[in-house]
PDB file of C-alpha atoms in Angstrom:
ATOM      1  CA  MET A 207      32.907   3.293  -4.767  1.00 50.00           C
ATOM      2  CA  ARG A 208      30.250   5.234  -3.186  1.00 52.00           C
ATOM      3  CA  SER A 209      31.147   8.085  -0.378  1.00 53.00           C
ATOM      4  CA  ILE A 210      30.225   7.402   2.913  1.00 61.00           C
ATOM      5  CA  GLN A 211      27.649  10.295   3.114  1.00 65.00           C
ATOM      6  CA  GLN A 212      25.868   8.655  -0.048  1.00 83.00           C
ATOM      7  CA  ASP A 213      25.976   5.055   1.436  1.00 93.00           C
ATOM      8  CA  LEU A 214      22.583   4.054   2.451  1.00 97.00           C
ATOM      9  CA  SER A 215      23.442   0.732   4.028  1.00 96.00           C
ATOM     10  CA  GLY A 216      20.787  -0.565   6.654  1.00 96.00           C
ATOM     11  CA  LYS A 217      18.148   2.140   5.398  1.00 98.00           C
ATOM     12  CA  ILE A 218      14.751   1.106   4.672  1.00 98.00           C
ATOM     13  CA  ALA A 219      13.232   2.748   1.297  1.00 98.00           C
ATOM     14  CA  VAL A 220      10.003   2.791  -0.066  1.00 99.00           C
ATOM     15  CA  VAL A 221       9.615   3.622  -3.734  1.00 98.00           C
ATOM     16  CA  THR A 222       6.228   4.104  -5.274  1.00 98.00           C
ATOM     17  CA  GLY A 223       5.316   3.221  -8.726  1.00 98.00           C
ATOM     18  CA  ALA A 224       8.538   1.240  -8.939  1.00 98.00           C
ATOM     19  CA  GLY A 225       7.735  -1.553 -11.260  1.00 97.00           C
ATOM     20  CA  ARG A 226       8.944   0.032 -14.334  1.00 95.00           C
ATOM     21  CA  GLY A 227      10.430   3.331 -15.657  1.00 94.00           C
ATOM     22  CA  LEU A 228      11.963   5.956 -13.785  1.00 96.00           C
ATOM     23  CA  GLY A 229      10.607   4.336 -10.400  1.00 97.00           C
ATOM     24  CA  LYS A 230      12.456   1.346 -11.006  1.00 97.00           C
ATOM     25  CA  ALA A 231      15.698   3.378 -11.894  1.00 97.00           C
ATOM     26  CA  ILE A 232      15.130   5.101  -8.557  1.00 98.00           C
ATOM     27  CA  ALA A 233      14.744   2.082  -6.647  1.00 98.00           C
ATOM     28  CA  ASP A 234      17.860   0.415  -8.476  1.00 98.00           C
ATOM     29  CA  VAL A 235      20.001   3.110  -7.472  1.00 98.00           C
ATOM     30  CA  LEU A 236      18.903   3.343  -3.862  1.00 98.00           C
ATOM     31  CA  ALA A 237      19.280  -0.529  -3.765  1.00 98.00           C
ATOM     32  CA  GLY A 238      22.970  -0.286  -5.312  1.00 97.00           C
ATOM     33  CA  ARG A 239      23.923   2.195  -2.498  1.00 97.00           C
ATOM     34  CA  GLY A 240      22.948  -0.242   0.202  1.00 98.00           C
ATOM     35  CA  ALA A 241      19.358   0.515   1.019  1.00 98.00           C
ATOM     36  CA  HIS A 242      16.752  -2.112   1.387  1.00 98.00           C
ATOM     37  CA  VAL A 243      13.953  -1.186  -1.317  1.00 98.00           C
ATOM     38  CA  VAL A 244      10.551  -1.716  -0.899  1.00 98.00           C
ATOM     39  CA  VAL A 245       9.186  -1.583  -4.399  1.00 98.00           C
ATOM     40  CA  ASN A 246       5.630  -0.631  -4.854  1.00 98.00           C
ATOM     41  CA  ASP A 247       3.483  -0.837  -7.902  1.00 98.00           C
ATOM     42  CA  LEU A 248      -0.306  -0.962  -8.467  1.00 97.00           C
ATOM     43  CA  THR A 249       0.184  -4.958  -9.382  1.00 96.00           C
ATOM     44  CA  LEU A 250       2.226  -7.257  -7.530  1.00 98.00           C
ATOM     45  CA  GLU A 251       3.666  -9.179 -10.560  1.00 97.00           C
ATOM     46  CA  LEU A 252       5.302  -5.625 -11.558  1.00 97.00           C
ATOM     47  CA  ALA A 253       6.713  -5.076  -8.296  1.00 98.00           C
ATOM     48  CA  GLU A 254       8.174  -8.311  -7.581  1.00 98.00           C
ATOM     49  CA  GLU A 255       9.953  -8.243 -11.156  1.00 98.00           C
ATOM     50  CA  ALA A 256      11.684  -5.026 -10.237  1.00 98.00           C
ATOM     51  CA  ALA A 257      12.386  -6.465  -6.568  1.00 98.00           C
ATOM     52  CA  ALA A 258      13.759  -9.865  -8.062  1.00 98.00           C
ATOM     53  CA  SER A 259      16.099  -7.978 -10.368  1.00 97.00           C
ATOM     54  CA  ALA A 260      17.509  -6.273  -7.539  1.00 98.00           C
ATOM     55  CA  ARG A 261      18.140  -9.184  -5.839  1.00 98.00           C
ATOM     56  CA  ALA A 262      19.661 -10.950  -8.604  1.00 98.00           C
ATOM     57  CA  ARG A 263      22.400  -8.205  -8.556  1.00 97.00           C
ATOM     58  CA  GLY A 264      22.967  -9.278  -4.889  1.00 97.00           C
ATOM     59  CA  GLU A 265      21.011  -6.271  -3.532  1.00 98.00           C
ATOM     60  CA  SER A 266      18.215  -6.191  -1.048  1.00 98.00           C
ATOM     61  CA  ALA A 267      14.738  -5.550  -1.954  1.00 98.00           C
ATOM     62  CA  SER A 268      11.013  -6.660  -1.665  1.00 98.00           C
ATOM     63  CA  ALA A 269       7.770  -5.954  -3.274  1.00 98.00           C
ATOM     64  CA  ILE A 270       4.171  -4.731  -2.277  1.00 98.00           C
ATOM     65  CA  ALA A 271       1.308  -3.657  -4.355  1.00 98.00           C
ATOM     66  CA  PHE A 272      -1.151  -1.143  -3.345  1.00 98.00           C
ATOM     67  CA  ASP A 273      -2.955   1.837  -4.906  1.00 98.00           C
ATOM     68  CA  VAL A 274      -1.560   5.043  -3.583  1.00 98.00           C
ATOM     69  CA  SER A 275      -4.580   7.147  -4.081  1.00 98.00           C
ATOM     70  CA  ASP A 276      -6.603   4.727  -1.616  1.00 98.00           C
ATOM     71  CA  PRO A 277      -5.758   6.151   1.955  1.00 98.00           C
ATOM     72  CA  HIS A 278      -7.224   2.672   3.311  1.00 98.00           C
ATOM     73  CA  GLN A 279      -4.893   0.745   1.057  1.00 98.00           C
ATOM     74  CA  VAL A 280      -2.113   2.926   1.983  1.00 98.00           C
ATOM     75  CA  GLU A 281      -2.345   2.620   5.698  1.00 98.00           C
ATOM     76  CA  ILE A 282      -2.634  -1.159   5.444  1.00 98.00           C
ATOM     77  CA  ALA A 283       0.480  -1.192   3.185  1.00 98.00           C
ATOM     78  CA  PHE A 284       2.645   0.776   5.421  1.00 98.00           C
ATOM     79  CA  ARG A 285       1.589  -1.160   8.797  1.00 98.00           C
ATOM     80  CA  ARG A 286       2.921  -4.121   6.973  1.00 98.00           C
ATOM     81  CA  ILE A 287       5.952  -2.271   5.851  1.00 98.00           C
ATOM     82  CA  ARG A 288       6.545  -1.478   9.491  1.00 98.00           C
ATOM     83  CA  GLY A 289       6.080  -4.749  10.677  1.00 98.00           C
ATOM     84  CA  ASP A 290       8.276  -6.395   8.169  1.00 98.00           C
ATOM     85  CA  HIS A 291      11.351  -3.950   8.519  1.00 98.00           C
ATOM     86  CA  GLY A 292      10.554  -2.027  11.754  1.00 98.00           C
ATOM     87  CA  ARG A 293      10.576   1.412  10.353  1.00 98.00           C
ATOM     88  CA  VAL A 294      10.878   3.491   7.020  1.00 98.00           C
ATOM     89  CA  ASP A 295      13.717   5.695   6.756  1.00 98.00           C
ATOM     90  CA  ILE A 296      13.206   7.027   3.274  1.00 98.00           C
ATOM     91  CA  LEU A 297       9.827   7.548   0.954  1.00 99.00           C
ATOM     92  CA  ILE A 298      10.004   8.373  -2.724  1.00 99.00           C
ATOM     93  CA  ASN A 299       6.765   9.355  -3.804  1.00 98.00           C
ATOM     94  CA  ASN A 300       6.773   8.523  -7.460  1.00 98.00           C
ATOM     95  CA  ALA A 301       3.663   6.994  -8.551  1.00 98.00           C
ATOM     96  CA  GLY A 302       1.807   8.414 -11.451  1.00 95.00           C
ATOM     97  CA  ILE A 303       0.197   8.324 -14.718  1.00 94.00           C
ATOM     98  CA  GLY A 304       0.458  10.278 -17.793  1.00 88.00           C
ATOM     99  CA  ASP A 305      -2.340  11.654 -20.240  1.00 88.00           C
ATOM    100  CA  PHE A 306      -1.059  13.895 -23.194  1.00 84.00           C
ATOM    101  CA  VAL A 307      -4.252  15.675 -23.862  1.00 88.00           C
ATOM    102  CA  SER A 308      -5.055  19.440 -24.536  1.00 90.00           C
ATOM    103  CA  PHE A 309      -6.963  21.430 -22.236  1.00 93.00           C
ATOM    104  CA  PRO A 310     -10.433  20.913 -23.809  1.00 93.00           C
ATOM    105  CA  GLU A 311     -10.045  17.287 -23.773  1.00 94.00           C
ATOM    106  CA  ILE A 312      -9.919  17.322 -19.811  1.00 96.00           C
ATOM    107  CA  THR A 313     -12.821  15.779 -18.278  1.00 97.00           C
ATOM    108  CA  PRO A 314     -13.671  15.985 -14.797  1.00 97.00           C
ATOM    109  CA  GLU A 315     -12.804  12.250 -14.471  1.00 98.00           C
ATOM    110  CA  LYS A 316      -9.328  12.849 -15.959  1.00 97.00           C
ATOM    111  CA  TRP A 317      -9.054  15.582 -13.542  1.00 98.00           C
ATOM    112  CA  ASP A 318      -9.908  13.723 -10.651  1.00 98.00           C
ATOM    113  CA  ARG A 319      -7.834  10.535 -11.715  1.00 98.00           C
ATOM    114  CA  MET A 320      -4.721  12.801 -12.179  1.00 98.00           C
ATOM    115  CA  LEU A 321      -4.641  14.765  -8.902  1.00 98.00           C
ATOM    116  CA  ASN A 322      -5.913  11.353  -6.969  1.00 98.00           C
ATOM    117  CA  ILE A 323      -2.712   9.459  -7.951  1.00 98.00           C
ATOM    118  CA  HIS A 324      -0.019  12.154  -8.147  1.00 98.00           C
ATOM    119  CA  LEU A 325      -0.898  14.834  -5.467  1.00 98.00           C
ATOM    120  CA  LYS A 326      -3.284  12.854  -3.157  1.00 98.00           C
ATOM    121  CA  GLY A 327      -1.293   9.728  -3.456  1.00 98.00           C
ATOM    122  CA  SER A 328       1.947  11.724  -2.185  1.00 98.00           C
ATOM    123  CA  PHE A 329      -0.193  12.938   0.546  1.00 98.00           C
ATOM    124  CA  ASN A 330      -1.382   9.717   1.639  1.00 98.00           C
ATOM    125  CA  CYS A 331       2.144   8.062   1.872  1.00 98.00           C
ATOM    126  CA  CYS A 332       3.782  11.296   3.473  1.00 98.00           C
ATOM    127  CA  GLN A 333       1.068  10.948   6.123  1.00 98.00           C
ATOM    128  CA  ALA A 334       1.614   7.091   6.367  1.00 98.00           C
ATOM    129  CA  VAL A 335       5.288   7.634   7.283  1.00 98.00           C
ATOM    130  CA  LEU A 336       5.358  11.000   9.212  1.00 98.00           C
ATOM    131  CA  ALA A 337       4.521   9.561  12.702  1.00 98.00           C
ATOM    132  CA  GLY A 338       7.335   6.925  12.444  1.00 98.00           C
ATOM    133  CA  MET A 339       9.669   9.462  11.114  1.00 98.00           C
ATOM    134  CA  LYS A 340       9.014  11.912  13.819  1.00 98.00           C
ATOM    135  CA  GLU A 341       9.653   9.161  16.583  1.00 98.00           C
ATOM    136  CA  GLN A 342      12.803   8.094  15.161  1.00 98.00           C
ATOM    137  CA  LYS A 343      13.893  11.804  14.498  1.00 98.00           C
ATOM    138  CA  TYR A 344      15.049  11.022  11.189  1.00 98.00           C
ATOM    139  CA  GLY A 345      13.579  10.609   7.739  1.00 98.00           C
ATOM    140  CA  LYS A 346      14.077  11.371   4.071  1.00 98.00           C
ATOM    141  CA  ILE A 347      11.079  12.097   1.610  1.00 99.00           C
ATOM    142  CA  VAL A 348      11.394  13.084  -1.973  1.00 99.00           C
ATOM    143  CA  ASN A 349       8.270  13.917  -3.944  1.00 98.00           C
ATOM    144  CA  ILE A 350       8.721  13.563  -7.894  1.00 98.00           C
ATOM    145  CA  SER A 351       7.136  16.531  -9.566  1.00 98.00           C
ATOM    146  CA  SER A 352       7.872  17.928 -13.081  1.00 96.00           C
ATOM    147  CA  VAL A 353       9.018  20.646 -15.042  1.00 94.00           C
ATOM    148  CA  ALA A 354       5.548  21.093 -15.990  1.00 92.00           C
ATOM    149  CA  GLY A 355       4.780  21.972 -12.384  1.00 95.00           C
ATOM    150  CA  LYS A 356       6.994  24.938 -12.423  1.00 95.00           C
ATOM    151  CA  ARG A 357       6.676  26.243 -16.040  1.00 92.00           C
ATOM    152  CA  GLY A 358       3.209  24.848 -17.043  1.00 88.00           C
ATOM    153  CA  ASP A 359       2.830  22.423 -20.193  1.00 80.00           C
ATOM    154  CA  PHE A 360       3.069  23.422 -23.934  1.00 68.00           C
ATOM    155  CA  ILE A 361       0.247  21.269 -24.994  1.00 70.00           C
ATOM    156  CA  GLY A 362      -2.473  22.378 -22.367  1.00 72.00           C
ATOM    157  CA  ASN A 363      -1.953  19.332 -20.182  1.00 87.00           C
ATOM    158  CA  ALA A 364      -3.261  21.255 -17.121  1.00 95.00           C
ATOM    159  CA  HIS A 365      -4.530  18.578 -15.074  1.00 96.00           C
ATOM    160  CA  TYR A 366      -0.996  16.711 -14.945  1.00 95.00           C
ATOM    161  CA  THR A 367       0.728  20.449 -14.472  1.00 96.00           C
ATOM    162  CA  ALA A 368      -1.685  21.301 -11.609  1.00 97.00           C
ATOM    163  CA  ALA A 369      -0.998  17.923  -9.766  1.00 98.00           C
ATOM    164  CA  LYS A 370       2.653  18.569 -10.143  1.00 97.00           C
ATOM    165  CA  ALA A 371       2.707  22.159  -9.155  1.00 98.00           C
ATOM    166  CA  GLY A 372       0.691  20.794  -6.237  1.00 98.00           C
ATOM    167  CA  ILE A 373       3.221  18.428  -5.088  1.00 98.00           C
ATOM    168  CA  ILE A 374       5.694  21.202  -4.775  1.00 98.00           C
ATOM    169  CA  GLY A 375       3.521  23.208  -2.512  1.00 98.00           C
ATOM    170  CA  LEU A 376       2.966  19.778  -0.524  1.00 98.00           C
ATOM    171  CA  THR A 377       6.765  19.707  -0.571  1.00 98.00           C
ATOM    172  CA  LYS A 378       7.278  22.936   0.877  1.00 98.00           C
ATOM    173  CA  SER A 379       4.569  22.919   3.549  1.00 98.00           C
ATOM    174  CA  LEU A 380       5.632  19.555   4.680  1.00 98.00           C
ATOM    175  CA  ALA A 381       9.202  20.479   4.865  1.00 98.00           C
ATOM    176  CA  LEU A 382       8.328  23.538   7.174  1.00 98.00           C
ATOM    177  CA  TYR A 383       6.553  21.188   9.545  1.00 98.00           C
ATOM    178  CA  ALA A 384       8.865  18.057   9.386  1.00 98.00           C
ATOM    179  CA  ALA A 385      12.299  19.923   9.519  1.00 98.00           C
ATOM    180  CA  PRO A 386      12.364  20.574  13.285  1.00 98.00           C
ATOM    181  CA  PHE A 387      11.781  16.574  13.783  1.00 98.00           C
ATOM    182  CA  GLY A 388      15.079  15.729  11.626  1.00 98.00           C
ATOM    183  CA  ILE A 389      12.963  14.880   8.606  1.00 98.00           C
ATOM    184  CA  ASN A 390      14.285  16.255   5.214  1.00 98.00           C
ATOM    185  CA  VAL A 391      11.356  16.723   2.600  1.00 99.00           C
ATOM    186  CA  ASN A 392      12.495  17.752  -0.936  1.00 98.00           C
ATOM    187  CA  ALA A 393      11.078  17.416  -4.591  1.00 98.00           C
ATOM    188  CA  ILE A 394      12.697  16.582  -7.902  1.00 98.00           C
ATOM    189  CA  ALA A 395      11.143  18.205 -11.015  1.00 97.00           C
ATOM    190  CA  PRO A 396      12.555  16.148 -13.852  1.00 95.00           C
ATOM    191  CA  GLY A 397      11.899  17.255 -17.671  1.00 91.00           C
ATOM    192  CA  LEU A 398      10.905  14.849 -20.047  1.00 87.00           C
ATOM    193  CA  VAL A 399      12.534  11.294 -19.405  1.00 89.00           C
ATOM    194  CA  ALA A 400      12.951   8.137 -21.851  1.00 84.00           C
ATOM    195  CA  THR A 401      10.501   5.866 -20.156  1.00 77.00           C
ATOM    196  CA  GLU A 402       7.289   4.141 -21.056  1.00 71.00           C
ATOM    197  CA  LEU A 403       5.526   7.250 -20.126  1.00 69.00           C
ATOM    198  CA  SER A 404       7.226   9.417 -22.785  1.00 66.00           C
ATOM    199  CA  ASP A 405       6.636   6.515 -25.420  1.00 67.00           C
ATOM    200  CA  GLU A 406       2.971   7.462 -25.234  1.00 65.00           C
ATOM    201  CA  MET A 407       3.555  10.645 -26.917  1.00 67.00           C
ATOM    202  CA  SER A 408       3.310  11.111 -30.504  1.00 67.00           C
ATOM    203  CA  SER A 409       6.630  11.529 -32.660  1.00 78.00           C
ATOM    204  CA  GLU A 410       5.500  15.173 -33.563  1.00 77.00           C
ATOM    205  CA  MET A 411       4.957  15.862 -29.825  1.00 74.00           C
ATOM    206  CA  LYS A 412       8.336  14.347 -28.697  1.00 76.00           C
ATOM    207  CA  ALA A 413      10.203  16.021 -31.328  1.00 83.00           C
ATOM    208  CA  THR A 414       8.681  19.354 -30.266  1.00 81.00           C
ATOM    209  CA  THR A 415       9.700  18.758 -26.843  1.00 80.00           C
ATOM    210  CA  ILE A 416      13.056  17.966 -27.550  1.00 84.00           C
ATOM    211  CA  SER A 417      13.346  20.996 -29.714  1.00 83.00           C
ATOM    212  CA  ARG A 418      12.946  23.022 -26.495  1.00 85.00           C
ATOM    213  CA  ILE A 419      15.560  21.204 -24.622  1.00 87.00           C
ATOM    214  CA  PRO A 420      19.049  23.061 -24.690  1.00 88.00           C
ATOM    215  CA  ALA A 421      20.860  19.505 -24.083  1.00 90.00           C
ATOM    216  CA  GLY A 422      19.064  18.289 -27.186  1.00 88.00           C
ATOM    217  CA  ARG A 423      17.839  15.045 -25.688  1.00 89.00           C
ATOM    218  CA  LEU A 424      15.372  13.609 -23.355  1.00 89.00           C
ATOM    219  CA  GLY A 425      16.789  12.649 -19.889  1.00 89.00           C
ATOM    220  CA  ARG A 426      17.726   9.198 -18.987  1.00 94.00           C
ATOM    221  CA  PRO A 427      16.075   7.496 -15.862  1.00 95.00           C
ATOM    222  CA  GLU A 428      19.377   7.120 -14.208  1.00 97.00           C
ATOM    223  CA  GLU A 429      20.018  10.726 -14.131  1.00 97.00           C
ATOM    224  CA  ILE A 430      16.892  11.322 -12.299  1.00 97.00           C
ATOM    225  CA  ALA A 431      17.382   8.411 -10.172  1.00 98.00           C
ATOM    226  CA  ARG A 432      20.935   9.866  -8.940  1.00 97.00           C
ATOM    227  CA  ALA A 433      19.590  13.154  -8.300  1.00 98.00           C
ATOM    228  CA  THR A 434      16.830  11.632  -6.177  1.00 98.00           C
ATOM    229  CA  ALA A 435      19.608   9.459  -4.303  1.00 98.00           C
ATOM    230  CA  PHE A 436      21.540  12.613  -3.532  1.00 98.00           C
ATOM    231  CA  LEU A 437      18.375  14.082  -1.815  1.00 98.00           C
ATOM    232  CA  VAL A 438      18.364  10.936   0.433  1.00 98.00           C
ATOM    233  CA  SER A 439      21.843  11.210   1.472  1.00 97.00           C
ATOM    234  CA  ASP A 440      23.827  12.746   4.185  1.00 95.00           C
ATOM    235  CA  ASP A 441      25.281  15.194   1.385  1.00 96.00           C
ATOM    236  CA  ALA A 442      21.907  16.769   1.358  1.00 97.00           C
ATOM    237  CA  SER A 443      21.325  16.817   5.149  1.00 97.00           C
ATOM    238  CA  TYR A 444      21.055  20.610   5.132  1.00 98.00           C
ATOM    239  CA  VAL A 445      18.593  20.762   2.067  1.00 98.00           C
ATOM    240  CA  PHE A 446      14.901  21.146   3.103  1.00 98.00           C
ATOM    241  CA  GLY A 447      11.830  22.120   0.873  1.00 98.00           C
ATOM    242  CA  GLU A 448      13.610  22.243  -2.313  1.00 98.00           C
ATOM    243  CA  THR A 449      12.656  21.199  -5.879  1.00 98.00           C
ATOM    244  CA  LEU A 450      15.691  20.315  -7.670  1.00 98.00           C
ATOM    245  CA  SER A 451      15.162  20.742 -11.452  1.00 96.00           C
ATOM    246  CA  VAL A 452      16.769  17.850 -13.519  1.00 96.00           C
ATOM    247  CA  ASN A 453      15.500  19.119 -17.165  1.00 93.00           C
ATOM    248  CA  GLY A 454      18.454  19.359 -19.614  1.00 93.00           C
ATOM    249  CA  GLY A 455      18.149  23.267 -19.331  1.00 92.00           C
ATOM    250  CA  SER A 456      14.594  23.471 -20.530  1.00 90.00           C
ATOM    251  CA  TYR A 457      13.574  25.477 -17.688  1.00 90.00           C
ATOM    252  CA  MET A 458      15.968  27.602 -15.263  1.00 91.00           C
ATOM    253  CA  ASP A 459      14.797  29.273 -12.127  1.00 86.00           C
TER     254      ASP A 459
END
């Protein structure tokens, strides 16, 4: 049984990049706590599959496809979401990509794509919901950063690290602006999580990463999802601008 403070019944939540992996786990937890979850992904098929799985459990979910890095697509999508549901109460900026390369391998194209999806995408979606949240004097935004954004990345994955560090800065700045309007803006900084993204790593790279985690294992998607759900619940009503580390002890601050 969920506590009253963590009951999200009646809330409208948008989770980007939620067709699979960590985003899907977050969408599942929010739907399980009573929210209607709008599942976003780049392709409608992936988003609809995730939404359908929630509905099969008796939960409330719908699907929408848009590219978070394209401000025009984002504007149209959120206009549609508000038309369908009246408002947005919760936004989880999760959409992202991986690219496990060393610093010399980062091309200008790789740099731009990484920052466009992670950092610009989070900015685009925050802008799309902010006016409505200010008007209703309520809103919860959680931006998914990474332990790399706090610590750096051992393999020199600087474009990913820069994007995730930028998300932390965006979170703090927006939190300062939005708090007087009753809007909580926070971030999550996961360590490496067992998803399709980590499957792209070589076995050697994965083993090296795990050796640096005091907990001795990768995170599970549902562990990150439950931490995210805490930040959008009334239990975190006095939390603003924080970046919650969920990383098995691999970085402590």
